[in-house]
Amino acid sequence: MSAQPMSSLTLQGLRAAVARFAPSRLGELDEHLAHAATQAQELDSTMPLRSFAEYWGIVVALEREPVRAARFHELESVVDAGLDPAATRAAVTEIGALVDVARAEAHA
């Protein structure tokens, strides 16, 4: 478990957490929010906004732990390179496990 407290999944809480733990992604958060809001209006559903909060909650949970964040990004590089199929499969599996833990933390 992280020494850093998990932010609330409100827009204000997520924005503050992204600004703290992944400031280079604030523009991406804003674009994703605009897209989710548009989808919510078009679909007359809150589901796109809930998906937005879920995604960014996971991002924050991953990024707030420096060791875990470094490992996650290392694994992303392995997948992006795609040089060794066995290493790529192992990296994808480990990424899935890290995301599962982060998802659980985001909802704790």
PDB file of C-alpha atoms in Angstrom:
ATOM      1  CA  MET A   1       0.000   0.000   0.000  1.00  0.00           C
ATOM      2  CA  SER A   2       1.148   3.499  -0.764  1.00  0.00           C
ATOM      3  CA  ALA A   3       2.368   5.990   1.766  1.00  0.00           C
ATOM      4  CA  GLN A   4       0.598   8.579  -0.395  1.00  0.00           C
ATOM      5  CA  PRO A   5      -3.139   8.930   0.238  1.00  0.00           C
ATOM      6  CA  MET A   6      -5.391   8.196  -2.715  1.00  0.00           C
ATOM      7  CA  SER A   7      -7.229  11.229  -4.068  1.00  0.00           C
ATOM      8  CA  SER A   8     -10.964  11.233  -4.457  1.00  0.00           C
ATOM      9  CA  LEU A   9     -12.302  10.381  -7.873  1.00  0.00           C
ATOM     10  CA  THR A  10     -13.888  13.811  -8.233  1.00  0.00           C
ATOM     11  CA  LEU A  11     -12.690  16.032 -11.052  1.00  0.00           C
ATOM     12  CA  GLN A  12     -11.051  18.384  -8.555  1.00  0.00           C
ATOM     13  CA  GLY A  13      -9.346  15.514  -6.720  1.00  0.00           C
ATOM     14  CA  LEU A  14      -8.177  13.862  -9.919  1.00  0.00           C
ATOM     15  CA  ARG A  15      -6.870  17.118 -11.404  1.00  0.00           C
ATOM     16  CA  ALA A  16      -4.913  17.883  -8.219  1.00  0.00           C
ATOM     17  CA  ALA A  17      -3.475  14.366  -8.113  1.00  0.00           C
ATOM     18  CA  VAL A  18      -2.500  14.394 -11.797  1.00  0.00           C
ATOM     19  CA  ALA A  19      -0.886  17.817 -11.297  1.00  0.00           C
ATOM     20  CA  ARG A  20       1.143  16.357  -8.441  1.00  0.00           C
ATOM     21  CA  PHE A  21       2.074  12.909  -9.758  1.00  0.00           C
ATOM     22  CA  ALA A  22       1.918  13.226 -13.568  1.00  0.00           C
ATOM     23  CA  PRO A  23       1.845  16.931 -14.459  1.00  0.00           C
ATOM     24  CA  SER A  24       2.862  16.282 -18.058  1.00  0.00           C
ATOM     25  CA  ARG A  25      -0.509  14.525 -18.513  1.00  0.00           C
ATOM     26  CA  LEU A  26      -2.779  17.448 -17.508  1.00  0.00           C
ATOM     27  CA  GLY A  27      -3.496  18.295 -21.144  1.00  0.00           C
ATOM     28  CA  GLU A  28      -4.441  14.676 -21.797  1.00  0.00           C
ATOM     29  CA  LEU A  29      -6.763  14.745 -18.768  1.00  0.00           C
ATOM     30  CA  ASP A  30      -8.475  17.884 -20.116  1.00  0.00           C
ATOM     31  CA  GLU A  31      -8.907  16.372 -23.581  1.00  0.00           C
ATOM     32  CA  HIS A  32     -10.264  13.141 -22.130  1.00  0.00           C
ATOM     33  CA  LEU A  33     -12.699  15.085 -19.938  1.00  0.00           C
ATOM     34  CA  ALA A  34     -13.986  17.108 -22.898  1.00  0.00           C
ATOM     35  CA  HIS A  35     -14.463  13.922 -24.905  1.00  0.00           C
ATOM     36  CA  ALA A  36     -16.211  12.163 -22.001  1.00  0.00           C
ATOM     37  CA  ALA A  37     -18.525  15.139 -21.436  1.00  0.00           C
ATOM     38  CA  THR A  38     -19.471  15.222 -25.107  1.00  0.00           C
ATOM     39  CA  GLN A  39     -20.143  11.473 -25.118  1.00  0.00           C
ATOM     40  CA  ALA A  40     -22.203  11.791 -21.942  1.00  0.00           C
ATOM     41  CA  GLN A  41     -24.392  14.408 -23.600  1.00  0.00           C
ATOM     42  CA  GLU A  42     -24.727  12.469 -26.843  1.00  0.00           C
ATOM     43  CA  LEU A  43     -25.554   9.212 -25.069  1.00  0.00           C
ATOM     44  CA  ASP A  44     -27.594  10.834 -22.298  1.00  0.00           C
ATOM     45  CA  SER A  45     -25.546   8.742 -19.892  1.00  0.00           C
ATOM     46  CA  THR A  46     -23.078   9.310 -17.087  1.00  0.00           C
ATOM     47  CA  MET A  47     -21.106   6.218 -18.074  1.00  0.00           C
ATOM     48  CA  PRO A  48     -18.464   8.124 -20.106  1.00  0.00           C
ATOM     49  CA  LEU A  49     -17.786  10.347 -17.094  1.00  0.00           C
ATOM     50  CA  ARG A  50     -17.558   7.343 -14.788  1.00  0.00           C
ATOM     51  CA  SER A  51     -15.122   5.707 -17.205  1.00  0.00           C
ATOM     52  CA  PHE A  52     -13.091   8.925 -17.231  1.00  0.00           C
ATOM     53  CA  ALA A  53     -12.897   8.914 -13.411  1.00  0.00           C
ATOM     54  CA  GLU A  54     -11.995   5.215 -13.350  1.00  0.00           C
ATOM     55  CA  TYR A  55      -9.192   5.653 -15.891  1.00  0.00           C
ATOM     56  CA  TRP A  56      -7.650   8.667 -14.174  1.00  0.00           C
ATOM     57  CA  GLY A  57      -8.033   7.069 -10.753  1.00  0.00           C
ATOM     58  CA  ILE A  58      -5.924   4.175 -12.041  1.00  0.00           C
ATOM     59  CA  VAL A  59      -3.366   6.569 -13.542  1.00  0.00           C
ATOM     60  CA  VAL A  60      -3.037   8.385 -10.219  1.00  0.00           C
ATOM     61  CA  ALA A  61      -2.773   5.142  -8.254  1.00  0.00           C
ATOM     62  CA  LEU A  62       0.013   3.964 -10.571  1.00  0.00           C
ATOM     63  CA  GLU A  63       1.916   7.245 -10.635  1.00  0.00           C
ATOM     64  CA  ARG A  64       1.766   8.059  -6.916  1.00  0.00           C
ATOM     65  CA  GLU A  65       4.098   5.152  -6.098  1.00  0.00           C
ATOM     66  CA  PRO A  66       7.499   6.036  -7.633  1.00  0.00           C
ATOM     67  CA  VAL A  67       8.827   2.462  -7.727  1.00  0.00           C
ATOM     68  CA  ARG A  68       5.604   1.114  -9.207  1.00  0.00           C
ATOM     69  CA  ALA A  69       5.403   3.973 -11.723  1.00  0.00           C
ATOM     70  CA  ALA A  70       8.976   3.345 -12.846  1.00  0.00           C
ATOM     71  CA  ARG A  71       8.277  -0.367 -13.257  1.00  0.00           C
ATOM     72  CA  PHE A  72       5.053   0.337 -15.161  1.00  0.00           C
ATOM     73  CA  HIS A  73       6.869   2.641 -17.603  1.00  0.00           C
ATOM     74  CA  GLU A  74       9.704   0.150 -17.984  1.00  0.00           C
ATOM     75  CA  LEU A  75       7.153  -2.514 -18.899  1.00  0.00           C
ATOM     76  CA  GLU A  76       5.472  -0.141 -21.362  1.00  0.00           C
ATOM     77  CA  SER A  77       8.839   0.276 -23.081  1.00  0.00           C
ATOM     78  CA  VAL A  78       9.231  -3.487 -23.375  1.00  0.00           C
ATOM     79  CA  VAL A  79       5.783  -3.741 -24.966  1.00  0.00           C
ATOM     80  CA  ASP A  80       6.390  -0.761 -27.252  1.00  0.00           C
ATOM     81  CA  ALA A  81       9.690  -2.237 -28.462  1.00  0.00           C
ATOM     82  CA  GLY A  82       8.057  -5.610 -29.120  1.00  0.00           C
ATOM     83  CA  LEU A  83      11.454  -7.197 -29.772  1.00  0.00           C
ATOM     84  CA  ASP A  84      10.949 -10.431 -27.865  1.00  0.00           C
ATOM     85  CA  PRO A  85       7.493 -12.054 -27.945  1.00  0.00           C
ATOM     86  CA  ALA A  86       8.019 -13.864 -24.632  1.00  0.00           C
ATOM     87  CA  ALA A  87       9.228 -10.687 -22.905  1.00  0.00           C
ATOM     88  CA  THR A  88       6.302  -8.762 -24.393  1.00  0.00           C
ATOM     89  CA  ARG A  89       3.781 -11.310 -23.085  1.00  0.00           C
ATOM     90  CA  ALA A  90       5.395 -11.260 -19.649  1.00  0.00           C
ATOM     91  CA  ALA A  91       5.341  -7.451 -19.630  1.00  0.00           C
ATOM     92  CA  VAL A  92       1.672  -7.343 -20.632  1.00  0.00           C
ATOM     93  CA  THR A  93       0.834  -9.791 -17.851  1.00  0.00           C
ATOM     94  CA  GLU A  94       2.716  -7.737 -15.275  1.00  0.00           C
ATOM     95  CA  ILE A  95       1.107  -4.512 -16.513  1.00  0.00           C
ATOM     96  CA  GLY A  96      -2.280  -6.158 -16.033  1.00  0.00           C
ATOM     97  CA  ALA A  97      -1.389  -7.077 -12.462  1.00  0.00           C
ATOM     98  CA  LEU A  98      -0.196  -3.537 -11.697  1.00  0.00           C
ATOM     99  CA  VAL A  99      -3.380  -2.073 -13.155  1.00  0.00           C
ATOM    100  CA  ASP A 100      -5.515  -4.482 -11.102  1.00  0.00           C
ATOM    101  CA  VAL A 101      -3.793  -3.333  -7.903  1.00  0.00           C
ATOM    102  CA  ALA A 102      -4.124   0.317  -8.914  1.00  0.00           C
ATOM    103  CA  ARG A 103      -7.829  -0.145  -9.729  1.00  0.00           C
ATOM    104  CA  ALA A 104      -8.428  -1.673  -6.291  1.00  0.00           C
ATOM    105  CA  GLU A 105      -6.583   1.237  -4.635  1.00  0.00           C
ATOM    106  CA  ALA A 106      -8.555   3.789  -6.649  1.00  0.00           C
ATOM    107  CA  HIS A 107     -11.781   2.296  -5.278  1.00  0.00           C
ATOM    108  CA  ALA A 108     -10.602   1.798  -1.706  1.00  0.00           C
TER     109      ALA A 108
END
